[in-house]
Amino acid sequence: MSPKAIPYGRQQITEADIKAVEATLRSDYLTQGPKVNAFEEAFAAYIGSKYAIAVANGTAALHLSALALGVGPGKRVITSPLTFVASANCVLYCGGTVEFCDIDPQTLLLDIEAVRKKLEGAPIGTYAGIIPVDFTGAAVDMEAFRALADDFGLFLLEDSCHAPGGYFTDSKGKKQNCGNGVFADAAIFSFHPVKHIAAGEGGMITTNDSRLYQKLLRLRTHGITKNPKEIKKNSEGWYYEMQELGYNYRLNEISCSLGLSQLERAKEELSKRKKIAERYIKAFTNVPDLELLDTGQEGHAYHLFVIKTKRRKSLYDYLKKNNIYPQIHYIPVHLQPFFQNLGFKKGDYPITEAYYEKCITLPLFPSLKEEEIRYVIKIVKSFFID
Ligand SMILES: *Cc1c(COP(=O)(O)O)cnc(C)c1O
């Protein structure tokens, strides 16, 4: 018997989450209240960054970060073609130019050697920054990217949407959490319900740079400041200044209280993700025509569980017929019609394109029940072995 539909990702809402949201609904503030700060502080502590700024969603986090890092007309920024479109779009929002480099076939992360080649092949000053993505929850080696960025005077913005709680081990043997701001200038996260922490919608920017932090705070609220140290004229109590063009990218109290409540069990949920991934790896090892990704990395955050197969299209249809709803991550950004109109074409990033032909994302989320895990394993195996 097929159980109820199993999506590739789903939020988990506990009684504690509901109580937290209810308390906010009964409080004095629906926005711009104490939950914003509380969520930001707890998130910064979890990730290990100095500062965190809550914003409306992950895309707004990318947009504001790109702006604050100086992206604008004439600025070129490099990102991975294997990501959600927002990682590239944020550059375009600011009037900048986005370019891609291919991925490493093993890690599926932005290939640092390809980036180095691109940078070395252009006059110094051509590029302004790099946006690496912790794709599937695998941590980018930001130490290596920092060294490269410094050689060329570039900013580093880490898209850590897949990797809260993930880490890599640096050259000194120290664990470095994704988005902790030690190597990147800033990092961003999303609280869309399919991500590790659900807040309805929501995003976070982390940084260790106090100047960048102050700028992001202003940009989040229309470029307006009331900080006496920042305003030109100091006088009346009601006085504020709009000093630059900002946005309303604030995150409300309801979402912040939900995010905060979810954050309290983030570590626990991450280890559940890891256990499910390990079950899959064990079950799918040595299945003919089924390729596992190299997910052995210790600090993997297991946002997505991807397998590869030459028979991807029929597997996709077969799973749907059996009430399992897989997803494809991602259609390469440069193959989207909008980007094709900008001049990108099929064949530009062959490693990404070859990966895309075969990839499929299986259900992975902490509230996946034992019988659902067994069902997914059984159905996937029955496709390959009949
Ligand atoms: C989800 C996601 C985003 C965008 O986040 P939203 O909150 O949906 O705006 C950006 N980059 C990556 C890699 C993502 O997975």
Tab-separated table of C-alpha atoms and ligand atoms in Angstrom:
chain	number	residue	atom	x	y	z
A	1	MET	CA	0.000	0.000	0.000
A	2	SER	CA	1.336	3.415	-0.839
A	3	PRO	CA	1.393	5.799	2.129
A	4	LYS	CA	0.374	9.429	1.887
A	5	ALA	CA	2.390	11.546	-0.526
A	6	ILE	CA	6.052	11.991	0.443
A	7	PRO	CA	7.604	15.265	-0.747
A	8	TYR	CA	11.388	15.805	-1.061
A	9	GLY	CA	11.344	18.286	1.804
A	10	ARG	CA	8.815	19.362	4.419
A	11	GLN	CA	8.785	21.543	7.510
A	12	GLN	CA	8.261	20.167	10.990
A	13	ILE	CA	6.038	22.135	13.345
A	14	THR	CA	5.937	21.149	17.019
A	15	GLU	CA	3.621	22.185	19.847
A	16	ALA	CA	6.459	24.385	21.134
A	17	ASP	CA	6.572	26.194	17.767
A	18	ILE	CA	2.817	26.791	17.887
A	19	LYS	CA	3.022	28.104	21.462
A	20	ALA	CA	5.862	30.449	20.493
A	21	VAL	CA	3.878	31.885	17.584
A	22	GLU	CA	0.726	32.139	19.694
A	23	ALA	CA	2.599	34.085	22.368
A	24	THR	CA	3.797	36.534	19.723
A	25	LEU	CA	0.269	36.959	18.377
A	26	ARG	CA	-0.846	37.867	21.907
A	27	SER	CA	2.057	40.270	22.422
A	28	ASP	CA	2.397	43.990	21.650
A	29	TYR	CA	4.564	43.534	18.577
A	30	LEU	CA	3.887	41.892	15.235
A	31	THR	CA	6.982	43.467	13.710
A	32	GLN	CA	10.062	45.396	14.890
A	33	GLY	CA	9.819	43.927	18.382
A	34	PRO	CA	12.029	41.815	20.650
A	35	LYS	CA	11.849	38.558	18.655
A	36	VAL	CA	13.952	39.956	15.816
A	37	ASN	CA	16.919	40.580	18.084
A	38	ALA	CA	16.414	37.348	19.970
A	39	PHE	CA	16.393	35.346	16.717
A	40	GLU	CA	19.423	37.206	15.356
A	41	GLU	CA	21.443	36.666	18.528
A	42	ALA	CA	20.569	32.988	18.799
A	43	PHE	CA	21.312	32.437	15.103
A	44	ALA	CA	24.694	34.201	15.317
A	45	ALA	CA	25.529	32.009	18.326
A	46	TYR	CA	24.501	28.833	16.465
A	47	ILE	CA	26.574	29.689	13.391
A	48	GLY	CA	29.428	31.306	15.285
A	49	SER	CA	29.343	34.702	13.572
A	50	LYS	CA	29.608	38.077	15.313
A	51	TYR	CA	26.511	39.562	13.718
A	52	ALA	CA	23.282	38.330	12.162
A	53	ILE	CA	20.618	40.409	10.398
A	54	ALA	CA	17.149	38.905	9.895
A	55	VAL	CA	15.517	39.781	6.577
A	56	ALA	CA	12.352	38.944	4.641
A	57	ASN	CA	13.762	35.902	2.778
A	58	GLY	CA	16.977	34.389	1.454
A	59	THR	CA	16.726	36.307	-1.807
A	60	ALA	CA	16.456	39.626	0.057
A	61	ALA	CA	19.513	38.523	2.080
A	62	LEU	CA	21.439	38.015	-1.179
A	63	HIS	CA	20.230	41.314	-2.645
A	64	LEU	CA	21.130	43.398	0.426
A	65	SER	CA	24.500	41.665	0.830
A	66	ALA	CA	25.415	42.238	-2.807
A	67	LEU	CA	24.435	45.919	-2.494
A	68	ALA	CA	26.369	46.384	0.744
A	69	LEU	CA	29.420	44.714	-0.820
A	70	GLY	CA	29.373	47.291	-3.581
A	71	VAL	CA	27.790	45.443	-6.509
A	72	GLY	CA	26.494	47.906	-9.070
A	73	PRO	CA	26.715	48.763	-12.768
A	74	GLY	CA	30.039	47.679	-14.227
A	75	LYS	CA	30.754	45.175	-11.426
A	76	ARG	CA	31.231	41.533	-12.395
A	77	VAL	CA	30.515	38.720	-9.976
A	78	ILE	CA	31.145	34.982	-10.374
A	79	THR	CA	28.839	32.258	-9.029
A	80	SER	CA	28.000	28.608	-9.632
A	81	PRO	CA	25.550	27.634	-12.388
A	82	LEU	CA	24.394	24.822	-10.090
A	83	THR	CA	22.270	26.773	-7.625
A	84	PHE	CA	18.881	28.345	-7.149
A	85	VAL	CA	18.466	31.304	-9.526
A	86	ALA	CA	18.541	33.800	-6.627
A	87	SER	CA	22.327	33.367	-6.158
A	88	ALA	CA	22.796	34.887	-9.617
A	89	ASN	CA	19.808	37.245	-9.682
A	90	CYS	CA	21.048	39.267	-6.702
A	91	VAL	CA	23.901	40.597	-8.853
A	92	LEU	CA	21.450	41.645	-11.568
A	93	TYR	CA	19.156	43.387	-9.042
A	94	CYS	CA	22.090	45.699	-8.277
A	95	GLY	CA	22.773	46.395	-11.947
A	96	GLY	CA	25.907	44.242	-11.959
A	97	THR	CA	26.949	41.513	-14.373
A	98	VAL	CA	26.869	37.854	-13.398
A	99	GLU	CA	29.215	35.209	-14.764
A	100	PHE	CA	29.569	31.527	-13.970
A	101	CYS	CA	32.341	28.987	-13.581
A	102	ASP	CA	31.783	25.257	-13.826
A	103	ILE	CA	31.565	22.942	-10.806
A	104	ASP	CA	33.988	20.355	-9.480
A	105	PRO	CA	32.576	16.988	-10.638
A	106	GLN	CA	33.342	15.351	-7.279
A	107	THR	CA	32.030	17.922	-4.791
A	108	LEU	CA	29.549	19.643	-7.172
A	109	LEU	CA	30.707	22.930	-5.634
A	110	LEU	CA	32.043	25.918	-7.582
A	111	ASP	CA	35.419	24.768	-8.972
A	112	ILE	CA	38.072	27.034	-7.445
A	113	GLU	CA	40.547	26.197	-10.211
A	114	ALA	CA	38.031	27.247	-12.860
A	115	VAL	CA	37.509	30.517	-10.968
A	116	ARG	CA	41.271	31.064	-10.697
A	117	LYS	CA	41.654	30.536	-14.445
A	118	LYS	CA	38.897	33.032	-15.199
A	119	LEU	CA	40.438	35.629	-12.875
A	120	GLU	CA	43.934	35.107	-14.274
A	121	GLY	CA	42.653	35.425	-17.818
A	122	ALA	CA	41.226	38.922	-17.299
A	123	PRO	CA	42.828	42.300	-16.499
A	124	ILE	CA	43.065	42.928	-12.749
A	125	GLY	CA	39.977	44.757	-11.521
A	126	THR	CA	37.635	42.994	-13.955
A	127	TYR	CA	35.821	41.111	-11.196
A	128	ALA	CA	34.359	42.408	-7.945
A	129	GLY	CA	33.376	39.270	-6.065
A	130	ILE	CA	32.555	35.570	-5.837
A	131	ILE	CA	29.386	33.902	-4.529
A	132	PRO	CA	30.150	30.230	-3.694
A	133	VAL	CA	27.213	27.999	-2.736
A	134	ASP	CA	27.246	25.224	-0.095
A	135	PHE	CA	25.265	23.050	-2.506
A	136	THR	CA	23.216	20.168	-0.937
A	137	GLY	CA	24.779	21.052	2.437
A	138	ALA	CA	28.383	20.296	1.452
A	139	ALA	CA	30.637	23.006	2.876
A	140	VAL	CA	32.707	25.120	0.497
A	141	ASP	CA	36.365	25.440	1.559
A	142	MET	CA	36.063	29.149	2.240
A	143	GLU	CA	39.667	29.388	3.439
A	144	ALA	CA	40.881	28.507	-0.055
A	145	PHE	CA	38.382	30.898	-1.647
A	146	ARG	CA	39.486	33.679	0.743
A	147	ALA	CA	43.085	33.287	-0.344
A	148	LEU	CA	42.061	33.455	-4.001
A	149	ALA	CA	39.730	36.423	-3.417
A	150	ASP	CA	42.501	38.298	-1.595
A	151	ASP	CA	44.911	37.761	-4.491
A	152	PHE	CA	42.446	39.587	-6.729
A	153	GLY	CA	40.876	42.021	-4.247
A	154	LEU	CA	37.426	40.435	-4.392
A	155	PHE	CA	34.584	40.115	-1.910
A	156	LEU	CA	33.261	36.707	-0.887
A	157	LEU	CA	29.566	36.167	-0.282
A	158	GLU	CA	28.718	32.618	0.837
A	159	ASP	CA	25.280	31.272	-0.086
A	160	SER	CA	24.786	28.952	2.898
A	161	CYS	CA	21.057	28.322	2.409
A	162	HIS	CA	21.676	24.554	2.326
A	163	ALA	CA	24.125	24.411	5.179
A	164	PRO	CA	23.180	25.819	8.587
A	165	GLY	CA	25.133	23.605	10.994
A	166	GLY	CA	27.518	22.397	8.267
A	167	TYR	CA	31.267	22.936	8.487
A	168	PHE	CA	34.628	22.265	6.877
A	169	THR	CA	37.967	21.695	8.579
A	170	ASP	CA	40.525	24.425	7.831
A	171	SER	CA	44.279	24.049	7.256
A	172	LYS	CA	44.919	24.332	10.996
A	173	GLY	CA	42.503	21.498	11.742
A	174	LYS	CA	39.817	23.840	13.088
A	175	LYS	CA	36.123	23.311	12.329
A	176	GLN	CA	34.729	26.312	10.464
A	177	ASN	CA	30.945	26.536	10.335
A	178	CYS	CA	29.332	27.482	7.049
A	179	GLY	CA	28.516	31.167	7.144
A	180	ASN	CA	30.545	31.943	10.292
A	181	GLY	CA	32.121	34.991	8.660
A	182	VAL	CA	35.721	33.948	9.386
A	183	PHE	CA	36.644	33.783	5.697
A	184	ALA	CA	33.649	35.197	3.775
A	185	ASP	CA	32.699	38.875	4.066
A	186	ALA	CA	29.083	37.818	4.533
A	187	ALA	CA	26.912	34.721	4.245
A	188	ILE	CA	23.202	34.220	3.753
A	189	PHE	CA	20.566	31.719	4.867
A	190	SER	CA	16.899	31.046	4.037
A	191	PHE	CA	14.024	29.980	6.289
A	192	HIS	CA	11.730	28.793	3.512
A	193	PRO	CA	9.863	25.705	4.791
A	194	VAL	CA	11.983	23.229	2.794
A	195	LYS	CA	15.181	24.482	4.443
A	196	HIS	CA	16.557	23.350	7.829
A	197	ILE	CA	14.778	26.073	9.787
A	198	ALA	CA	11.273	27.103	8.723
A	199	ALA	CA	9.855	30.545	9.443
A	200	GLY	CA	7.182	30.680	6.709
A	201	GLU	CA	9.447	32.988	4.768
A	202	GLY	CA	12.624	34.453	6.146
A	203	GLY	CA	16.325	34.968	5.664
A	204	MET	CA	19.468	35.855	7.579
A	205	ILE	CA	22.750	37.544	6.752
A	206	THR	CA	25.766	36.746	8.926
A	207	THR	CA	29.008	38.720	9.033
A	208	ASN	CA	31.921	39.559	11.331
A	209	ASP	CA	32.404	43.011	9.789
A	210	SER	CA	30.875	45.764	11.941
A	211	ARG	CA	30.813	48.340	9.114
A	212	LEU	CA	29.034	45.949	6.804
A	213	TYR	CA	26.640	45.091	9.625
A	214	GLN	CA	25.695	48.751	10.171
A	215	LYS	CA	25.182	49.258	6.448
A	216	LEU	CA	22.969	46.169	6.194
A	217	LEU	CA	20.837	47.391	9.103
A	218	ARG	CA	20.210	50.668	7.270
A	219	LEU	CA	19.532	49.023	3.905
A	220	ARG	CA	16.995	46.662	5.523
A	221	THR	CA	14.857	49.656	6.513
A	222	HIS	CA	14.823	52.148	3.614
A	223	GLY	CA	18.380	53.394	4.218
A	224	ILE	CA	17.022	55.181	7.275
A	225	THR	CA	19.004	55.653	10.479
A	226	LYS	CA	18.215	57.141	13.897
A	227	ASN	CA	21.618	56.305	15.292
A	228	PRO	CA	22.991	59.610	16.720
A	229	LYS	CA	26.491	58.608	15.623
A	230	GLU	CA	25.361	58.318	12.004
A	231	ILE	CA	23.052	61.296	11.513
A	232	LYS	CA	24.327	64.593	10.225
A	233	LYS	CA	22.042	66.881	12.210
A	234	ASN	CA	21.461	66.084	15.868
A	235	SER	CA	18.304	67.475	17.342
A	236	GLU	CA	14.666	66.546	17.873
A	237	GLY	CA	13.571	63.175	19.244
A	238	TRP	CA	11.540	62.314	16.165
A	239	TYR	CA	14.412	63.010	13.812
A	240	TYR	CA	15.695	60.376	11.393
A	241	GLU	CA	17.637	60.503	8.184
A	242	MET	CA	17.351	58.549	4.963
A	243	GLN	CA	20.937	58.546	3.794
A	244	GLU	CA	20.828	56.029	0.977
A	245	LEU	CA	18.262	54.090	-1.018
A	246	GLY	CA	17.201	51.080	1.003
A	247	TYR	CA	14.259	48.687	1.119
A	248	ASN	CA	11.706	47.240	3.468
A	249	TYR	CA	13.270	43.807	3.831
A	250	ARG	CA	12.401	43.334	7.515
A	251	LEU	CA	11.346	40.000	8.975
A	252	ASN	CA	8.226	40.112	11.174
A	253	GLU	CA	7.910	38.978	14.806
A	254	ILE	CA	5.727	35.979	13.966
A	255	SER	CA	8.331	34.497	11.626
A	256	CYS	CA	11.155	35.362	14.026
A	257	SER	CA	9.464	33.585	16.929
A	258	LEU	CA	8.856	30.505	14.758
A	259	GLY	CA	12.469	30.565	13.544
A	260	LEU	CA	13.751	30.996	17.081
A	261	SER	CA	11.697	28.074	18.335
A	262	GLN	CA	12.934	25.873	15.455
A	263	LEU	CA	16.520	26.944	16.029
A	264	GLU	CA	16.407	25.465	19.535
A	265	ARG	CA	16.293	21.960	18.072
A	266	ALA	CA	18.374	22.605	14.947
A	267	LYS	CA	21.268	20.420	16.112
A	268	GLU	CA	18.966	17.525	16.902
A	269	GLU	CA	17.180	17.808	13.540
A	270	LEU	CA	20.492	17.956	11.706
A	271	SER	CA	21.575	14.657	13.242
A	272	LYS	CA	18.233	13.141	12.157
A	273	ARG	CA	18.936	14.275	8.595
A	274	LYS	CA	22.356	12.706	8.784
A	275	LYS	CA	20.951	9.383	10.062
A	276	ILE	CA	18.410	9.207	7.227
A	277	ALA	CA	21.139	10.000	4.677
A	278	GLU	CA	23.271	7.209	6.128
A	279	ARG	CA	20.362	4.780	5.812
A	280	TYR	CA	19.979	5.724	2.138
A	281	ILE	CA	23.709	5.428	1.468
A	282	LYS	CA	23.789	1.962	3.024
A	283	ALA	CA	20.687	0.819	1.141
A	284	PHE	CA	21.761	2.235	-2.234
A	285	THR	CA	25.398	1.150	-2.270
A	286	ASN	CA	26.104	-1.258	-5.135
A	287	VAL	CA	22.693	-0.855	-6.761
A	288	PRO	CA	23.307	-1.118	-10.532
A	289	ASP	CA	22.796	2.157	-12.484
A	290	LEU	CA	22.350	4.153	-9.261
A	291	GLU	CA	25.214	6.555	-8.535
A	292	LEU	CA	25.620	7.981	-5.047
A	293	LEU	CA	27.194	11.388	-4.548
A	294	ASP	CA	30.348	11.804	-2.529
A	295	THR	CA	28.625	12.835	0.707
A	296	GLY	CA	31.175	11.331	3.071
A	297	GLN	CA	32.247	14.808	4.219
A	298	GLU	CA	32.146	15.023	8.017
A	299	GLY	CA	30.543	18.460	8.183
A	300	HIS	CA	27.873	17.862	5.543
A	301	ALA	CA	24.565	19.509	6.501
A	302	TYR	CA	22.389	17.098	4.455
A	303	HIS	CA	19.896	19.560	3.049
A	304	LEU	CA	19.394	17.499	-0.106
A	305	PHE	CA	19.899	13.807	-0.791
A	306	VAL	CA	20.754	13.531	-4.482
A	307	ILE	CA	21.389	10.391	-6.493
A	308	LYS	CA	22.353	10.142	-10.140
A	309	THR	CA	21.118	7.757	-12.807
A	310	LYS	CA	21.081	7.578	-16.587
A	311	ARG	CA	17.392	6.684	-16.288
A	312	ARG	CA	16.489	9.827	-14.383
A	313	LYS	CA	13.316	10.696	-16.306
A	314	SER	CA	11.773	7.251	-15.852
A	315	LEU	CA	12.801	7.136	-12.188
A	316	TYR	CA	11.159	10.522	-11.663
A	317	ASP	CA	7.904	9.303	-13.239
A	318	TYR	CA	8.069	5.971	-11.397
A	319	LEU	CA	8.484	7.629	-7.993
A	320	LYS	CA	5.595	10.005	-8.644
A	321	LYS	CA	3.408	7.095	-9.661
A	322	ASN	CA	4.264	5.575	-6.280
A	323	ASN	CA	3.349	8.709	-4.353
A	324	ILE	CA	6.933	9.899	-3.793
A	325	TYR	CA	7.557	13.429	-5.068
A	326	PRO	CA	11.229	13.905	-5.934
A	327	GLN	CA	12.723	17.166	-7.159
A	328	ILE	CA	15.556	18.148	-9.485
A	329	HIS	CA	18.258	20.427	-8.036
A	330	TYR	CA	18.859	22.357	-10.116
A	331	ILE	CA	18.137	23.180	-13.721
A	332	PRO	CA	21.470	24.956	-14.382
A	333	VAL	CA	20.931	28.694	-14.045
A	334	HIS	CA	22.588	29.498	-17.401
A	335	LEU	CA	20.071	27.251	-19.216
A	336	GLN	CA	17.080	29.297	-18.033
A	337	PRO	CA	15.518	31.243	-20.936
A	338	PHE	CA	16.230	34.549	-19.203
A	339	PHE	CA	19.941	33.751	-18.968
A	340	GLN	CA	20.006	32.347	-22.505
A	341	ASN	CA	18.741	35.763	-23.605
A	342	LEU	CA	21.752	37.283	-21.826
A	343	GLY	CA	24.004	35.211	-24.102
A	344	PHE	CA	24.674	32.047	-22.094
A	345	LYS	CA	24.211	28.819	-24.014
A	346	LYS	CA	24.079	25.059	-23.723
A	347	GLY	CA	27.605	23.692	-23.599
A	348	ASP	CA	29.022	26.619	-21.575
A	349	TYR	CA	29.400	24.549	-18.370
A	350	PRO	CA	29.607	20.892	-19.431
A	351	ILE	CA	30.206	19.392	-15.965
A	352	THR	CA	27.132	21.096	-14.544
A	353	GLU	CA	25.070	20.083	-17.573
A	354	ALA	CA	26.192	16.435	-17.376
A	355	TYR	CA	25.281	16.375	-13.677
A	356	TYR	CA	21.873	17.887	-14.428
A	357	GLU	CA	21.049	15.135	-16.947
A	358	LYS	CA	21.299	12.500	-14.211
A	359	CYS	CA	20.416	14.092	-10.857
A	360	ILE	CA	17.314	13.509	-8.767
A	361	THR	CA	16.617	14.545	-5.162
A	362	LEU	CA	14.994	12.014	-2.836
A	363	PRO	CA	12.933	12.885	0.265
A	364	LEU	CA	15.110	13.991	3.173
A	365	PHE	CA	13.726	15.837	6.186
A	366	PRO	CA	13.797	15.167	9.939
A	367	SER	CA	10.117	14.301	10.310
A	368	LEU	CA	10.343	11.510	7.715
A	369	LYS	CA	8.838	8.524	9.537
A	370	GLU	CA	10.478	5.118	9.820
A	371	GLU	CA	7.884	3.511	7.548
A	372	GLU	CA	8.326	6.316	5.015
A	373	ILE	CA	12.109	5.826	4.954
A	374	ARG	CA	11.612	2.105	4.384
A	375	TYR	CA	9.022	2.778	1.708
A	376	VAL	CA	11.305	5.188	-0.189
A	377	ILE	CA	14.178	2.676	-0.038
A	378	LYS	CA	11.924	-0.153	-1.192
A	379	ILE	CA	10.440	1.767	-4.118
A	380	VAL	CA	13.770	3.213	-5.309
A	381	LYS	CA	15.404	-0.201	-5.173
A	382	SER	CA	12.476	-1.824	-6.970
A	383	PHE	CA	13.027	0.573	-9.872
A	384	PHE	CA	16.637	-0.514	-10.352
A	385	ILE	CA	16.304	-4.171	-9.394
A	386	ASP	CA	13.232	-5.990	-10.658
B	1	LIG	C1	16.331	28.770	-0.961
B	1	LIG	C2	17.542	29.321	-1.582
B	1	LIG	C3	17.693	30.697	-1.862
B	1	LIG	C4	16.570	31.696	-1.713
B	1	LIG	O1	15.961	31.715	-0.489
B	1	LIG	P1	14.440	32.270	-0.367
B	1	LIG	O2	14.240	32.375	1.108
B	1	LIG	O3	13.553	31.264	-1.017
B	1	LIG	O4	14.395	33.593	-1.044
B	1	LIG	C5	18.908	31.125	-2.363
B	1	LIG	N1	19.921	30.285	-2.600
B	1	LIG	C6	19.810	28.950	-2.373
B	1	LIG	C7	20.980	28.071	-2.642
B	1	LIG	C8	18.621	28.433	-1.869
B	1	LIG	O5	18.500	27.115	-1.665
